[in-house]
PDB file of C-alpha atoms and ligand atoms in Angstrom:
ATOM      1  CA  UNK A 173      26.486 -21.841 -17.600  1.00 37.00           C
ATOM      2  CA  UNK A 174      28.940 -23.461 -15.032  1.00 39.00           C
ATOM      3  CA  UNK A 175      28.057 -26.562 -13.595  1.00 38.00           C
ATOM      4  CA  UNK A 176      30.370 -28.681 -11.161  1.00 39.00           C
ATOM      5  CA  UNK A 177      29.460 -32.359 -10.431  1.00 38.00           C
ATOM      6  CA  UNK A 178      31.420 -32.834  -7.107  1.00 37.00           C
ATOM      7  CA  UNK A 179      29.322 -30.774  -5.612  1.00 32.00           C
ATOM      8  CA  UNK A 180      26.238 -31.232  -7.284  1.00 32.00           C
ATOM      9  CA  UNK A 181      23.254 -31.473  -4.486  1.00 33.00           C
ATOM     10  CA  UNK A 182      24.361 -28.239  -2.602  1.00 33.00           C
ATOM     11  CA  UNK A 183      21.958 -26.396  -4.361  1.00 37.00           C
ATOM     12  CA  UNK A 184      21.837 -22.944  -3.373  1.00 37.00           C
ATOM     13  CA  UNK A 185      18.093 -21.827  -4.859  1.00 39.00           C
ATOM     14  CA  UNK A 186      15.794 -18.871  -5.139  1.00 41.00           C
ATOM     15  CA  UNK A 187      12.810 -18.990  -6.602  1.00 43.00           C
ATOM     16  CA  UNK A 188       9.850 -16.136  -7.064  1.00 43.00           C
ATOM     17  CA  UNK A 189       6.284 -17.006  -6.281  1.00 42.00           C
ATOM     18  CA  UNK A 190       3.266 -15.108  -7.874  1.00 39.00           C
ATOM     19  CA  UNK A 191       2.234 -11.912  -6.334  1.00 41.00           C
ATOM     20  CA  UNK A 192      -1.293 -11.988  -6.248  1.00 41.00           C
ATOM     21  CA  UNK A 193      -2.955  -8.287  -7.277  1.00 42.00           C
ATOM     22  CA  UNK A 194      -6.040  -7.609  -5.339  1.00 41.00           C
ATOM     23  CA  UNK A 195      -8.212  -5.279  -7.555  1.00 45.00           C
ATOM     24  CA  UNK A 196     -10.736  -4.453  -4.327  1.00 43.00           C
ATOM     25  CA  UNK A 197     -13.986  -3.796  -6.294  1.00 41.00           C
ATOM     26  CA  UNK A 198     -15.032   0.250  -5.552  1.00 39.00           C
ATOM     27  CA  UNK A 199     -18.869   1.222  -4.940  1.00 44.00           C
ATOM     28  CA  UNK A 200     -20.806   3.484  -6.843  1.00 65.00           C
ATOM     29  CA  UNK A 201     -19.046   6.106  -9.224  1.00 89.00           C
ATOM     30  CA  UNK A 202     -18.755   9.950  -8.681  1.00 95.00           C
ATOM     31  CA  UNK A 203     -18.894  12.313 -11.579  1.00 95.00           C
ATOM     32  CA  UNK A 204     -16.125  14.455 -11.980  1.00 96.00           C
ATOM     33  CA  UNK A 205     -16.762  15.071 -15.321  1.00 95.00           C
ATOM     34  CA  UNK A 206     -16.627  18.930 -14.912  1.00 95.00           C
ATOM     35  CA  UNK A 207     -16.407  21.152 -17.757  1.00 93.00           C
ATOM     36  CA  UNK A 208     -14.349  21.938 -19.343  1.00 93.00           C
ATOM     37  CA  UNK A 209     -11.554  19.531 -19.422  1.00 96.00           C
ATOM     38  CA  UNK A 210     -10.704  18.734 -22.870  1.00 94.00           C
ATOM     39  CA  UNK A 211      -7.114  19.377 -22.295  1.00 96.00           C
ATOM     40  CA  UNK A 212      -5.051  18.118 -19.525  1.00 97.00           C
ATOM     41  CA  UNK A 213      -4.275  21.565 -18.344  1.00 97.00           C
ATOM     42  CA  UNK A 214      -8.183  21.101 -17.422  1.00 97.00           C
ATOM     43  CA  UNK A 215      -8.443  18.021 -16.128  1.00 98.00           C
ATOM     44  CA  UNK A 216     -10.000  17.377 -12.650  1.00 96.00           C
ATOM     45  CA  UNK A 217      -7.707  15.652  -9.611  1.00 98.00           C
ATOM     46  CA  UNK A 218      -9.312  12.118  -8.801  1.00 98.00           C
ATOM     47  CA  UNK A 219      -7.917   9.826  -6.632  1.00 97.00           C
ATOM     48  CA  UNK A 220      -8.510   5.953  -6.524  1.00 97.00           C
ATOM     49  CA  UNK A 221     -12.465   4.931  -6.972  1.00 97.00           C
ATOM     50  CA  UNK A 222     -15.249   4.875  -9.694  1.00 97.00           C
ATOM     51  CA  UNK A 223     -16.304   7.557 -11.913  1.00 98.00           C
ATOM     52  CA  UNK A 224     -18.919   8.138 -14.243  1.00 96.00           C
ATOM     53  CA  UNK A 225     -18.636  10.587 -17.024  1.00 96.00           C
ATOM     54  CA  UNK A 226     -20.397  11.626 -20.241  1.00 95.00           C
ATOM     55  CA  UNK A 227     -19.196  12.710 -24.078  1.00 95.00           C
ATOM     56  CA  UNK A 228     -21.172  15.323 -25.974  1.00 89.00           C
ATOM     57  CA  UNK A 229     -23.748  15.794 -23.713  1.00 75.00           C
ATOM     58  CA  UNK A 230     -22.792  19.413 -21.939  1.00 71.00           C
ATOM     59  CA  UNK A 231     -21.984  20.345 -25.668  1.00 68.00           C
ATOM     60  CA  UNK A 232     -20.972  19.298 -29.112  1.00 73.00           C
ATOM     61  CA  UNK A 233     -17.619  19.816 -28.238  1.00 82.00           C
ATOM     62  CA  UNK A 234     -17.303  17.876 -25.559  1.00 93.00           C
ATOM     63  CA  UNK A 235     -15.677  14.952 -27.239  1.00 94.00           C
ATOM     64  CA  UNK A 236     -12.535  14.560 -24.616  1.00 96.00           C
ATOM     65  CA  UNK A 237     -12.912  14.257 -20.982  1.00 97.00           C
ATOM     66  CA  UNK A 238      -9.259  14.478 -18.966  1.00 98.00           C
ATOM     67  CA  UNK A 239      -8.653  13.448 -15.575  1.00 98.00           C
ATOM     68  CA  UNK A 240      -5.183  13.468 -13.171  1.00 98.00           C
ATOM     69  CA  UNK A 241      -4.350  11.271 -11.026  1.00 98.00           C
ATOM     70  CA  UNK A 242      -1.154  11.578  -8.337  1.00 97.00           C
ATOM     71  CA  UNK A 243       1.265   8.624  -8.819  1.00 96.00           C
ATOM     72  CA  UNK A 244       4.616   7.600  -6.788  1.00 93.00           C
ATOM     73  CA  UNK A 245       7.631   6.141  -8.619  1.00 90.00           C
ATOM     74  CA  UNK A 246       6.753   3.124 -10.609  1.00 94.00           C
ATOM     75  CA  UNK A 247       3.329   2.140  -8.350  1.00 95.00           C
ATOM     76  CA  UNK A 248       1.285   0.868 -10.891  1.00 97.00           C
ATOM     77  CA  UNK A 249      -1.869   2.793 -11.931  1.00 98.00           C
ATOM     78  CA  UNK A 250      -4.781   0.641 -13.244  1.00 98.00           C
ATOM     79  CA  UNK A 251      -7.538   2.262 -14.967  1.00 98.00           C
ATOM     80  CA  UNK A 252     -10.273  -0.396 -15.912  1.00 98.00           C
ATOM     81  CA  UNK A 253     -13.156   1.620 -18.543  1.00 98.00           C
ATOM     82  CA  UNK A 254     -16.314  -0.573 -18.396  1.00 96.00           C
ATOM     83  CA  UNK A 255     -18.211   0.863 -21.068  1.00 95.00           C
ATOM     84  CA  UNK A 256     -18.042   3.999 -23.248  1.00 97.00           C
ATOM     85  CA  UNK A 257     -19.404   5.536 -26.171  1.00 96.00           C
ATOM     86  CA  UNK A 258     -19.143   3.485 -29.574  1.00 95.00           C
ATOM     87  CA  UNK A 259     -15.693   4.509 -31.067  1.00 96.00           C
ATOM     88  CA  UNK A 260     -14.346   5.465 -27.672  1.00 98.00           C
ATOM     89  CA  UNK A 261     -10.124   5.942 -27.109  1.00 98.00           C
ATOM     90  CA  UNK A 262      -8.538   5.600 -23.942  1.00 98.00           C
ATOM     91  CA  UNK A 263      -4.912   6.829 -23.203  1.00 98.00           C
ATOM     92  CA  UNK A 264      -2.632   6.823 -20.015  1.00 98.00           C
ATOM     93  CA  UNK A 265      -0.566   9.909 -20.309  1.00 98.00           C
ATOM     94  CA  UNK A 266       2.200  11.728 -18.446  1.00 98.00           C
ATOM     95  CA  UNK A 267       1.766  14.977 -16.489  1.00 98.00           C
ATOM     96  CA  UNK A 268       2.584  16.184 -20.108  1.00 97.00           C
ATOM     97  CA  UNK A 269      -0.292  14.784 -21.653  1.00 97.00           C
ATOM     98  CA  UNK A 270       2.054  12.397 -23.660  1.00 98.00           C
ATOM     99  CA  UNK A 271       0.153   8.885 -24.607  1.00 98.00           C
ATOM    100  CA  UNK A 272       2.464   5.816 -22.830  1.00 97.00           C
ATOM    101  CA  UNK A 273      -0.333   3.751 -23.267  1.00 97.00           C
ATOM    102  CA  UNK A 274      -3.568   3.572 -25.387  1.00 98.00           C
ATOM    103  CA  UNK A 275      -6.743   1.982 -27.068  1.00 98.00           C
ATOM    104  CA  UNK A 276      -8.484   2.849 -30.174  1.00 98.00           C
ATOM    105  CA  UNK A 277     -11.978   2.360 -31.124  1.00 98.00           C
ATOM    106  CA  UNK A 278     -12.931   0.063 -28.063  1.00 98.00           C
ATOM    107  CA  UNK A 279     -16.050   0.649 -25.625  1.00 97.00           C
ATOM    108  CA  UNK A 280     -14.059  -0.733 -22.847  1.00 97.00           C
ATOM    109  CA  UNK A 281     -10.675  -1.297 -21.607  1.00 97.00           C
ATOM    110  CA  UNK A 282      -8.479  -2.274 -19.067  1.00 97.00           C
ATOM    111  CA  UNK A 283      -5.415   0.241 -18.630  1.00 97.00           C
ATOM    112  CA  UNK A 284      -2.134  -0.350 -16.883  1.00 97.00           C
ATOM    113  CA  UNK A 285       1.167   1.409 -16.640  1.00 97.00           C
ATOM    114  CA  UNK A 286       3.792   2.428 -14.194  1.00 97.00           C
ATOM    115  CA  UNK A 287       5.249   5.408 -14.880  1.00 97.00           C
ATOM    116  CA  UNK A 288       8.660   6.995 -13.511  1.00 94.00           C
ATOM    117  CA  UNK A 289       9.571   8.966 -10.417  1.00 91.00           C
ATOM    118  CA  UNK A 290       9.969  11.626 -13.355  1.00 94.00           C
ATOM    119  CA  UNK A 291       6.019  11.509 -13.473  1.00 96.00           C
ATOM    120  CA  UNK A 292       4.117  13.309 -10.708  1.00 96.00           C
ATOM    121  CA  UNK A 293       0.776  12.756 -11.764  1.00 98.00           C
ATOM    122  CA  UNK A 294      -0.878  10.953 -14.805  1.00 98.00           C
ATOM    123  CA  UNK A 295      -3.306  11.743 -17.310  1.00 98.00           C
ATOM    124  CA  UNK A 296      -6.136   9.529 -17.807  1.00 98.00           C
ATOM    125  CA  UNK A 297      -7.903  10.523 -21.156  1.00 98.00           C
ATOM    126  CA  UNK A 298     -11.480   9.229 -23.213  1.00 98.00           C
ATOM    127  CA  UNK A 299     -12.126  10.969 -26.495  1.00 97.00           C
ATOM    128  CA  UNK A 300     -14.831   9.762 -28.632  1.00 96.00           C
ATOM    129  CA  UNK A 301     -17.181  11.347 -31.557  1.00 92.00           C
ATOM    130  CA  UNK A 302     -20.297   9.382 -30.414  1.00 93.00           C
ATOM    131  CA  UNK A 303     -22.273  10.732 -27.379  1.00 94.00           C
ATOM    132  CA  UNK A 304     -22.833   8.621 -24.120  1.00 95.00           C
ATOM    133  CA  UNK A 305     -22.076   7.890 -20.723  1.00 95.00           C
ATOM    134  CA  UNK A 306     -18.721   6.107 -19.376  1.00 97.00           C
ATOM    135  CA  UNK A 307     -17.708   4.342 -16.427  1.00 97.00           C
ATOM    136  CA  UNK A 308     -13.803   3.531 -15.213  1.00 98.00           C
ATOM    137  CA  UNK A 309     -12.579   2.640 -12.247  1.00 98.00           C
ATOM    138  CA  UNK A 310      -9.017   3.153 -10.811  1.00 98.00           C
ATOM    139  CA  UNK A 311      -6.652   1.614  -8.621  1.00 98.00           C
ATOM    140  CA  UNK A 312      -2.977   1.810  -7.311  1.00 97.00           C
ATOM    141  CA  UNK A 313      -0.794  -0.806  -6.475  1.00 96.00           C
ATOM    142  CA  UNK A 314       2.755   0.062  -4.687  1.00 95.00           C
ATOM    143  CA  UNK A 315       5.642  -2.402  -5.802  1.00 96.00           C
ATOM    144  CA  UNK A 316       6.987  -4.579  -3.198  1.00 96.00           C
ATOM    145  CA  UNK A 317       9.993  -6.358  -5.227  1.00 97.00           C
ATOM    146  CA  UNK A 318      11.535  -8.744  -3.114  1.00 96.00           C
ATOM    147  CA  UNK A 319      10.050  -7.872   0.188  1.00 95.00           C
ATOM    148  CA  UNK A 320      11.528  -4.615  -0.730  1.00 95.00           C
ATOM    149  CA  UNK A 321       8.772  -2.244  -0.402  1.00 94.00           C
ATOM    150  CA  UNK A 322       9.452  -0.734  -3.378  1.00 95.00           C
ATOM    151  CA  UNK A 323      10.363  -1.110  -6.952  1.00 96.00           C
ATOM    152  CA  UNK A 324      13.533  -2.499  -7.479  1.00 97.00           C
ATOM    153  CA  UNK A 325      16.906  -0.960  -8.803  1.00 94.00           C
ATOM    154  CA  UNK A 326      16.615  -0.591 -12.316  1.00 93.00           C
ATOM    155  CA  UNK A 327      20.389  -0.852 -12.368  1.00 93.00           C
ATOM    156  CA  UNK A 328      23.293  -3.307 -10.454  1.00 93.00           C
ATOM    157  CA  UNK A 329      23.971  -1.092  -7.735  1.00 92.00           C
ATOM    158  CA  UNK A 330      24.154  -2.068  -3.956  1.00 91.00           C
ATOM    159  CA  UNK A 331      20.394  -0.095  -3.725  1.00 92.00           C
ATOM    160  CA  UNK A 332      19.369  -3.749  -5.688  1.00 96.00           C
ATOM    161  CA  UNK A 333      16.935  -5.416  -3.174  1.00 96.00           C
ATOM    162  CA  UNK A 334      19.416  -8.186  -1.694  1.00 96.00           C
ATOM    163  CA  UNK A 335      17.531 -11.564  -1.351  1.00 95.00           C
ATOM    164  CA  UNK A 336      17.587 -14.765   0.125  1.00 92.00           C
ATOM    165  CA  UNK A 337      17.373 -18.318  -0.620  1.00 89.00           C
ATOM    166  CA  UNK A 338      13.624 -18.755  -1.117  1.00 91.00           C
ATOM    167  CA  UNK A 339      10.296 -17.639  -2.804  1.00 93.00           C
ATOM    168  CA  UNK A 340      10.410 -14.001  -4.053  1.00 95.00           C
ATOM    169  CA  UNK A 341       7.676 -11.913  -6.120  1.00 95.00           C
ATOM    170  CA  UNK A 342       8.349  -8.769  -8.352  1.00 96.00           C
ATOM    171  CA  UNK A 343       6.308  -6.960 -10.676  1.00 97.00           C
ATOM    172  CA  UNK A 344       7.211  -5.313 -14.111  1.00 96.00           C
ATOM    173  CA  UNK A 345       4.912  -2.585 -16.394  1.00 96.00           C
ATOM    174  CA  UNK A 346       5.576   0.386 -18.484  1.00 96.00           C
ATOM    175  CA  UNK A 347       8.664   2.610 -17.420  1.00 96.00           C
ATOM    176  CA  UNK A 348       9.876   0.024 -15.127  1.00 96.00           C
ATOM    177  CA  UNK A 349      11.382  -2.189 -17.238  1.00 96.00           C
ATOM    178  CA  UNK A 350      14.288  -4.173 -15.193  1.00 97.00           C
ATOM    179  CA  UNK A 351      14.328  -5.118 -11.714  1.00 97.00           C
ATOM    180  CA  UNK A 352      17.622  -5.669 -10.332  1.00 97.00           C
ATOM    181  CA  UNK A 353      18.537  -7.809  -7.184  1.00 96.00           C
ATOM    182  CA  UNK A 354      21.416  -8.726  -5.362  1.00 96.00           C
ATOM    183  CA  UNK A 355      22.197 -12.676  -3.883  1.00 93.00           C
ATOM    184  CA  UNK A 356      24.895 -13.153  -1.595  1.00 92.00           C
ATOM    185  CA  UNK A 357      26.431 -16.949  -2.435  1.00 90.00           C
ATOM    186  CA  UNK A 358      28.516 -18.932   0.314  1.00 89.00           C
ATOM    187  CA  UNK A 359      31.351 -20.721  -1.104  1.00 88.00           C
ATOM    188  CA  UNK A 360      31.498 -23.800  -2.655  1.00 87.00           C
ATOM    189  CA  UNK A 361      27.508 -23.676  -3.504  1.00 85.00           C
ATOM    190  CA  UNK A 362      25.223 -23.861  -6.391  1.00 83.00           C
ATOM    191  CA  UNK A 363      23.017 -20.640  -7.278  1.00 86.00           C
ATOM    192  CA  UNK A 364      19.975 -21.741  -9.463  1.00 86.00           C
ATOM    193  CA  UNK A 365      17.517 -18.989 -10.014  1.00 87.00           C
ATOM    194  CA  UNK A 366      14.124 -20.081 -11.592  1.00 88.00           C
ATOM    195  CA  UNK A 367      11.904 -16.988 -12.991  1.00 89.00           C
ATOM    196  CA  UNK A 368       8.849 -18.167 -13.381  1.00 90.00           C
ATOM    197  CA  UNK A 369       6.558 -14.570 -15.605  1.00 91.00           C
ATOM    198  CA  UNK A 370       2.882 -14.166 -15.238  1.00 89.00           C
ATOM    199  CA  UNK A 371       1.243 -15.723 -18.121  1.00 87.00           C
ATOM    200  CA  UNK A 372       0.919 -12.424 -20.569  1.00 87.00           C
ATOM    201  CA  UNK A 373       4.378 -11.001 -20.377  1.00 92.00           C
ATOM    202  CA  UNK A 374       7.858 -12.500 -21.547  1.00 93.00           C
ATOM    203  CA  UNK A 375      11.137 -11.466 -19.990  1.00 94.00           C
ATOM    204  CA  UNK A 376      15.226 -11.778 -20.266  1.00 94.00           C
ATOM    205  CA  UNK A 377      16.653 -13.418 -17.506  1.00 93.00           C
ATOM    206  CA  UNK A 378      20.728 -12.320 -16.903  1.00 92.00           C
ATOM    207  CA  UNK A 379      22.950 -13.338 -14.019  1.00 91.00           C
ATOM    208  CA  UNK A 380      25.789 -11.172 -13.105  1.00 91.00           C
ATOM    209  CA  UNK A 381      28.619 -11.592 -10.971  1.00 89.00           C
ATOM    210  CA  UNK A 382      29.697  -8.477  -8.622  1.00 88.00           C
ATOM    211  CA  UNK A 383      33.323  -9.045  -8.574  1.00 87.00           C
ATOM    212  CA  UNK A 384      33.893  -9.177 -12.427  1.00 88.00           C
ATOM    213  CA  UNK A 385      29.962  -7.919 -13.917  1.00 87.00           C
ATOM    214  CA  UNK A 386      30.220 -10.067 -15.844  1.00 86.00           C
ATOM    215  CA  UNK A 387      27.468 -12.435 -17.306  1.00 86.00           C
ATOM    216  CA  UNK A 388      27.804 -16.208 -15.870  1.00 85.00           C
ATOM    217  CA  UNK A 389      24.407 -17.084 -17.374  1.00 84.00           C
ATOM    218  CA  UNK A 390      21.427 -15.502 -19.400  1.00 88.00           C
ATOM    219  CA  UNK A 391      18.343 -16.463 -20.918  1.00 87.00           C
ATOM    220  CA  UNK A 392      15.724 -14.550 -23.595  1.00 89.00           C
ATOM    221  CA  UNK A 393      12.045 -14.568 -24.098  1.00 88.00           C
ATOM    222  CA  UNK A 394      11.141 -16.339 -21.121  1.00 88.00           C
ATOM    223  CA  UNK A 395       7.208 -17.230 -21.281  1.00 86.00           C
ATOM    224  CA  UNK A 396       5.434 -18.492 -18.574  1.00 82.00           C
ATOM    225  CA  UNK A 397       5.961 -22.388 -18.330  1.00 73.00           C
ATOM    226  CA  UNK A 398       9.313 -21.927 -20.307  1.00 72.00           C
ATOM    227  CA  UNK A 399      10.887 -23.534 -17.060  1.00 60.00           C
ATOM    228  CA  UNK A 400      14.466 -21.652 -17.458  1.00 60.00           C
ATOM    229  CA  UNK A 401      16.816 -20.863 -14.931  1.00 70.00           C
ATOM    230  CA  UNK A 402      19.835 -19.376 -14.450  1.00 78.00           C
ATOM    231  CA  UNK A 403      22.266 -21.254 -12.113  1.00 79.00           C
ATOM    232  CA  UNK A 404      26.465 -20.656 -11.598  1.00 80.00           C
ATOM    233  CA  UNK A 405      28.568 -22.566  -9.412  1.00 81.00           C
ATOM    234  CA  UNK A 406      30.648 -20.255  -6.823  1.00 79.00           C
ATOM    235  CA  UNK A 407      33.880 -21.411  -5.080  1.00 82.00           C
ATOM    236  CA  UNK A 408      34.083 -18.532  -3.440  1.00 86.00           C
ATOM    237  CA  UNK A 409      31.714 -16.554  -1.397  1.00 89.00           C
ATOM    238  CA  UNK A 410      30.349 -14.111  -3.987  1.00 90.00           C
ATOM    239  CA  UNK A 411      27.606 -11.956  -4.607  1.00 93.00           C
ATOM    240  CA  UNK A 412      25.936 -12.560  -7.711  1.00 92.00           C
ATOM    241  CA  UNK A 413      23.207  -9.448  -9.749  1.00 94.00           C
ATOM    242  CA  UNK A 414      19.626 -10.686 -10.765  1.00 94.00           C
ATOM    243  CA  UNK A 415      18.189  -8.527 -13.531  1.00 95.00           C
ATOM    244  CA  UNK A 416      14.896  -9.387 -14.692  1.00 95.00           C
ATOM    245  CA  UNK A 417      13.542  -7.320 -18.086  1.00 95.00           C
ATOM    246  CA  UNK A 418      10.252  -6.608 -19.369  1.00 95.00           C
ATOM    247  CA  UNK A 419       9.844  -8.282 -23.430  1.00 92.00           C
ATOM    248  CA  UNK A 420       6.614  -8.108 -23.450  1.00 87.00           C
ATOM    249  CA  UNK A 421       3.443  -7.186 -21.699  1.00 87.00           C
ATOM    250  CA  UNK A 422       3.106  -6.490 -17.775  1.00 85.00           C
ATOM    251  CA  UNK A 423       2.774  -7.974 -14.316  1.00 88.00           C
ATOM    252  CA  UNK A 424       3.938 -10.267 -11.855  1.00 87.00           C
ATOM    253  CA  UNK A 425       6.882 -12.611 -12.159  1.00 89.00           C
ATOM    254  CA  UNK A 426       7.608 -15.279  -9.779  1.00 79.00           C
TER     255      UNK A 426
HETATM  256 CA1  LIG B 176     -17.606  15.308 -20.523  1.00 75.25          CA
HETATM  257 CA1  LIG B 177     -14.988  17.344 -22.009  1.00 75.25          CA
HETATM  258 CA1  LIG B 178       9.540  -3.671 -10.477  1.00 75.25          CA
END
């Protein structure tokens, strides 16, 4: 970390406020439970809503229900199961029916992930031995990292959402695991940047200068009320990379 005290006082800040997921509550659930679909090849297109389903009910071998859901590039799916069978598991998967996220022996559970541009649609999966009815509900939430409108860069490249002196919100889960943003410093200025995670995920905090990429400060394991930042002095105008990483967990940084 460099520091200069003759100048100390032209601070030259950006901070990132909470981004505050609305999970709008969705009326009465559809069954799309239509057999069979115990393989994803079989699994029925929903779209965001509630759904009701049931396990071994059509037959004894309907232990695993499969359902597909269109995604964009790292919009966050959430899948929220409100009951299920005794015994139930619960998997977000890939178009390829690959697990990227899952629960064992639960009768409910709350599901999120973003998955890659790589990933056209997901796979929403409930398997259980024990027979009964099941209710999930799912939502999608588009990133909007740094006003962007989008997720950001997962690299230091000039597609990094440049930001401003101010209050910024980002949001990391599953395959997005770094945001990257770009600051423009005048000369002669102070950059401080507090990150501030929501309060189950950690993160690694690096500052980068353009000119050199080099790293002018860093910290690890950042928790929520850690209360690091990363701050460089510039004498010259430069323009200085953000990268946020996921540790732990999911969800909004500020
Ligand atoms: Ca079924
Ligand atoms: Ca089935
Ligand atoms: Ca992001």
């Amino acid at each position: 970390m460099k520091m200069d005290n003759k100048v100390s006082g032209m601070v030259y800040g950006l901070v990132i406020v909470l981004l505050v997921v609305n999970l709008v509550g969705i009326v009465s659930g559809l069954d799309m439970d239509i057999e069979p679909n115990s393989s994803i090849g079989q699994a029925q297109s929903i779209d965001v809503g509630s759904y009701n389903g049931t396990l071994k009910i059509t037959s004894s071998s309907d232990t695993t229900d499969w359902y597909k859901i269109n995604v964009n590039g790292y919009e966050v799916l959430f899948v929220n199961f409100t009951n299920a069978p005794i015994g139930s598991d619960m998997a977000l998967t890939t178009n390829y029916g690959t697990s990227k996220i899952s629960v064992t022996d639960v009768t409910s559970a709350n599901l999120a992930y973003a998955f890659s541009s790589s990933v056209p649609y997901a796979g929403i999966k409930i398997t259980s031995n024990n027979a009964g009815g099941y209710n999930f509900t799912v939502e999608k939430m588009p990133q909007n990292d740094g006003e962007s409108g989008s997720d950001a860069s997962t690299a230091y490249t000039s597609s990094a959402p440049l930001v401003t002196s101010g209050f910024h919100s980002g949001y990391l889960c599953g395959d997005d695991g770094t945001d990257w943003y770009r600051i423009n410093v005048p000369k002669n200025k102070f950059i401080y940047v507090n990150v501030t995670p929501n309060s189950n995920m950690r993160v690694d905090v690096v500052l980068k200068l353009y000119s050199s990429m080099d790293n002018q400060d860093s910290d690890t394991g950042v928790g929520l009320g850690d209360e690091v930042g990363v701050c460089d002095f510039t004498q010259d105008a430069q323009e200085y990379g953000l990268g946020i990483t996921l540790q732990e967990g999911f969800g909004a940084y500020n």
